[in-house]
GROMACS .gro file of C-alpha atoms in nm:
model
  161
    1UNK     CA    1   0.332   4.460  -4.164
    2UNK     CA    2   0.330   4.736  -3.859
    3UNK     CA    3   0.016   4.752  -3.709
    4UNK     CA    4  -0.142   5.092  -3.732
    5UNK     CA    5  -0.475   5.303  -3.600
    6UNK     CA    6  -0.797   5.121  -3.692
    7UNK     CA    7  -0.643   4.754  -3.643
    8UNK     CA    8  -0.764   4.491  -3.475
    9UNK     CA    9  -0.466   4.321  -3.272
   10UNK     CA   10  -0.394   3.967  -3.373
   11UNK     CA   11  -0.417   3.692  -3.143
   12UNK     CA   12  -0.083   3.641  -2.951
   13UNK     CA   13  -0.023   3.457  -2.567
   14UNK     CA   14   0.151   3.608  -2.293
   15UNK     CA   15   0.309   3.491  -2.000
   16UNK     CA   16   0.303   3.619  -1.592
   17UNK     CA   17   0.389   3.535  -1.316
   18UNK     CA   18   0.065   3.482  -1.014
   19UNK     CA   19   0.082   3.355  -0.663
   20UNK     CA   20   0.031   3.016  -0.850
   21UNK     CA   21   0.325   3.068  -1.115
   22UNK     CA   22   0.366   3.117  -1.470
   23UNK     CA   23   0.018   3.162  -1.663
   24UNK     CA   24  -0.057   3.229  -2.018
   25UNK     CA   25  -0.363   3.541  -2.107
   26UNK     CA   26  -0.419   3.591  -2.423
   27UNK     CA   27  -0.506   3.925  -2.618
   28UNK     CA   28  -0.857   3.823  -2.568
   29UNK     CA   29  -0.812   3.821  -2.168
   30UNK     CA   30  -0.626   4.168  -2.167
   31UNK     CA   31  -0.783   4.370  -2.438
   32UNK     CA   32  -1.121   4.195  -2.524
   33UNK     CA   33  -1.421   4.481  -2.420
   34UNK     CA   34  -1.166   4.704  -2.237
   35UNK     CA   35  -0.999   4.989  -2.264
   36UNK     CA   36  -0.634   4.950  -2.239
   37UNK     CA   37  -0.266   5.168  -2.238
   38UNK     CA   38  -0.020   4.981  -2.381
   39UNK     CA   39   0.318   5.043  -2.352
   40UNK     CA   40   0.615   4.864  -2.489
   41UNK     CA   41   0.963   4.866  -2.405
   42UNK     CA   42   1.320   4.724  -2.554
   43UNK     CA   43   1.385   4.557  -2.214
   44UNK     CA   44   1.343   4.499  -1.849
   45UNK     CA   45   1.593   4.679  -1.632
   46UNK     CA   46   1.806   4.848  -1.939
   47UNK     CA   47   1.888   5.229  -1.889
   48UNK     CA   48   1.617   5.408  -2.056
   49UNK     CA   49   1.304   5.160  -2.005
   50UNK     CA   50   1.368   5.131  -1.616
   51UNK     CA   51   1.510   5.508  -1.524
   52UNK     CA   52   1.259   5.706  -1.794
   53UNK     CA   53   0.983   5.494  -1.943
   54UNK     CA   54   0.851   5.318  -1.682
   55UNK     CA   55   0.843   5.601  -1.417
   56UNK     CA   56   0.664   5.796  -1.701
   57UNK     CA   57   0.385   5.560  -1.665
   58UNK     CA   58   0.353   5.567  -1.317
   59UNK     CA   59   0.372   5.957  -1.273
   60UNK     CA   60   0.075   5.940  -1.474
   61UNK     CA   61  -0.129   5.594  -1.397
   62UNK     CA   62  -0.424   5.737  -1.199
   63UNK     CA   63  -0.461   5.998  -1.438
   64UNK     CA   64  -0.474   5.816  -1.720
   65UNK     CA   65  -0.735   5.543  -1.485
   66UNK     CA   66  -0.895   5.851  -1.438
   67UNK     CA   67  -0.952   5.904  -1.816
   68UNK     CA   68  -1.142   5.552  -1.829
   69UNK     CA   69  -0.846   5.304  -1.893
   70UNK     CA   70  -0.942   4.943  -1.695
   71UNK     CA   71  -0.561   4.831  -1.768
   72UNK     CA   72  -0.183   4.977  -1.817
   73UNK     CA   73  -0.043   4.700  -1.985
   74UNK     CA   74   0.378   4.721  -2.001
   75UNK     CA   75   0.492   4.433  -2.228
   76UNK     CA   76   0.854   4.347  -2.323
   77UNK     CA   77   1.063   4.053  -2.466
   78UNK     CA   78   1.171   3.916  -2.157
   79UNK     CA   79   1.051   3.649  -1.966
   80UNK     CA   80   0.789   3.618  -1.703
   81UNK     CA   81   1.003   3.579  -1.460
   82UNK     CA   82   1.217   3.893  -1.564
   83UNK     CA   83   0.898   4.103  -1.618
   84UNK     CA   84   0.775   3.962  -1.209
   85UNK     CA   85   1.080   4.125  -1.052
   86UNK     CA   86   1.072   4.437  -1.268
   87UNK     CA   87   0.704   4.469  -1.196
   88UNK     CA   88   0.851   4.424  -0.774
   89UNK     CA   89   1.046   4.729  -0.838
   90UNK     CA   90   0.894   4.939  -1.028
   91UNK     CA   91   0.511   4.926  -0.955
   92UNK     CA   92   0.474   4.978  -0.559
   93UNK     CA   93   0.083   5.049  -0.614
   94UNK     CA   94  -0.026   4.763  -0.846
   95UNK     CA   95  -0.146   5.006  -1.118
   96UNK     CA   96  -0.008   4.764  -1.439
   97UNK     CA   97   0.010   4.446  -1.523
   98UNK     CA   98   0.356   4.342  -1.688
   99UNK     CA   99   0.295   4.098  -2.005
  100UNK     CA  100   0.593   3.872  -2.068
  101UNK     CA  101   0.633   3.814  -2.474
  102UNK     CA  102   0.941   3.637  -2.422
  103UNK     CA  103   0.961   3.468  -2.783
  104UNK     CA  104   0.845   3.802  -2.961
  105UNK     CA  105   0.500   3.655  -3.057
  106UNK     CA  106   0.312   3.953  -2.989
  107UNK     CA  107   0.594   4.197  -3.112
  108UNK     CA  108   0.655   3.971  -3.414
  109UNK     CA  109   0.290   3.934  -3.527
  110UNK     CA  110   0.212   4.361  -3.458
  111UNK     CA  111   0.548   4.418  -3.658
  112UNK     CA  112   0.703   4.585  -3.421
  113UNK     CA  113   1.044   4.406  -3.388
  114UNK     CA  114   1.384   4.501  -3.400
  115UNK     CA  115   1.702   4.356  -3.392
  116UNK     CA  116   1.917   4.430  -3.078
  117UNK     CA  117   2.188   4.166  -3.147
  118UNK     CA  118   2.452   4.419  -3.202
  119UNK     CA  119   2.406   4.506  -2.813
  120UNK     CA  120   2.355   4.161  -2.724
  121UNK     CA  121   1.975   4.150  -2.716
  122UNK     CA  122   1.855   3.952  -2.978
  123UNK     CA  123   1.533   4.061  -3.097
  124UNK     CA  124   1.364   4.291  -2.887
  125UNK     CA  125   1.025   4.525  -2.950
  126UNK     CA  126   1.052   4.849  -3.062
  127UNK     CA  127   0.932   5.124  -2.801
  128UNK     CA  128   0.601   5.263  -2.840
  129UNK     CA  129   0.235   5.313  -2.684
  130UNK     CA  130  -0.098   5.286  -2.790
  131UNK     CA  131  -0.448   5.285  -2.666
  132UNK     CA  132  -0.660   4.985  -2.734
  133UNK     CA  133  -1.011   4.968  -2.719
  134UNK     CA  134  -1.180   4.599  -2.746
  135UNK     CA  135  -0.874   4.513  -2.935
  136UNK     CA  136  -0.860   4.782  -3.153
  137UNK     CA  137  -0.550   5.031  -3.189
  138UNK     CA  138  -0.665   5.383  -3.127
  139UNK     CA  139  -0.367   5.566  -3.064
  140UNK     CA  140  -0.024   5.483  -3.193
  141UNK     CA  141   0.246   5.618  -3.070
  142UNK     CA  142   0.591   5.497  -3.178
  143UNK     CA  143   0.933   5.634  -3.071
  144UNK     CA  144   1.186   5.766  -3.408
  145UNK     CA  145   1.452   5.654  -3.138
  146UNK     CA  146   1.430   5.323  -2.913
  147UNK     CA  147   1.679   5.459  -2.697
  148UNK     CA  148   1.482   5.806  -2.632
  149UNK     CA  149   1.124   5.835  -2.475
  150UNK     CA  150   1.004   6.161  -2.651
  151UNK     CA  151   0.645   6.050  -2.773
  152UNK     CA  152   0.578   5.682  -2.586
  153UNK     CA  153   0.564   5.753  -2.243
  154UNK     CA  154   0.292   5.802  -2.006
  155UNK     CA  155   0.241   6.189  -2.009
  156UNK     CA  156   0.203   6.204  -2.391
  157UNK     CA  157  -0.075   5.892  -2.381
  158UNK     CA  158  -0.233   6.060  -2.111
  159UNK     CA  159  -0.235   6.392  -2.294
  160UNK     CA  160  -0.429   6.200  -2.581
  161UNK     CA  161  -0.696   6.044  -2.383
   0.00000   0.00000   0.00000
């Protein structure tokens, strides 16, 4: 089942990386009584994630903080050591945290896996954003094409907040 607007998000762990190592939040710790932009891509570092998604959301984070998001979330099947250095290079101002879902618990249980096997990915998350509030979807917005960013990225969320 593919989560949709008006559902509550299931209870799933993440993984990232602190000054201390490797630590596990839960969907409570990020979403519970928050307001939060979640965005989800197909992989750390791969052409259209790194050099169109991700700058997307950071040409737009203090806008959309502005709006009355506490959190840009970015959360990929990678690991939390993957997601640390991505987070290095891409977020110079600390606006997001990066949420490692490196066995596709999260992506699994919101039905929003796909397989990338045929590019040598294994299963991956589909691309997509969505405002949460206290856990709840809000906004949904999932991409027709994983390899385009046409309605996930950070100037169409911030045009719906």
């Amino acid at each position: 089942m593919t989560i949709k607007v008006g559902d509550r998000l299931p209870g799933a762990t993440f993984r990232i990386m602190t000054e201390d190592g490797v630590q596990t939040k839960t969907t409570d710790d990020i979403f519970k009584g928050k307001k939060v932009a979640l965005f989800a891509v197909p992989g750390a570092y791969t052409g259209t994630c790194h050099k169109m998604h991700v700058p997307s959301i950071f040409l737009n984070a203090y806008a959309i903080k502005d709006k009355g998001v506490d959190t840009i979330a970015i959360v990929s099947v990678n690991d939390a050591f993957v997601m640390n250095a991505w987070k290095r290079d891409t977020d110079q101002r600390d606006e997001a945290i990066f949420l490692a879902d490196g066995n596709a618990e999260f992506t699994k249980a919101i039905g929003m896996e796909m397989d990338g096997s045929g590019f040598g990915l294994g299963t991956r998350s589909l691309r997509y954003s969505m405002v949460v509030e206290d856990g709840v979807v809000k906004t949904l917005n999932l991409e027709p094409n994983p390899g385009k960013v046409e309605v996930s990225g950070g100037d169409t969320l911030l045009g719906q907040l």
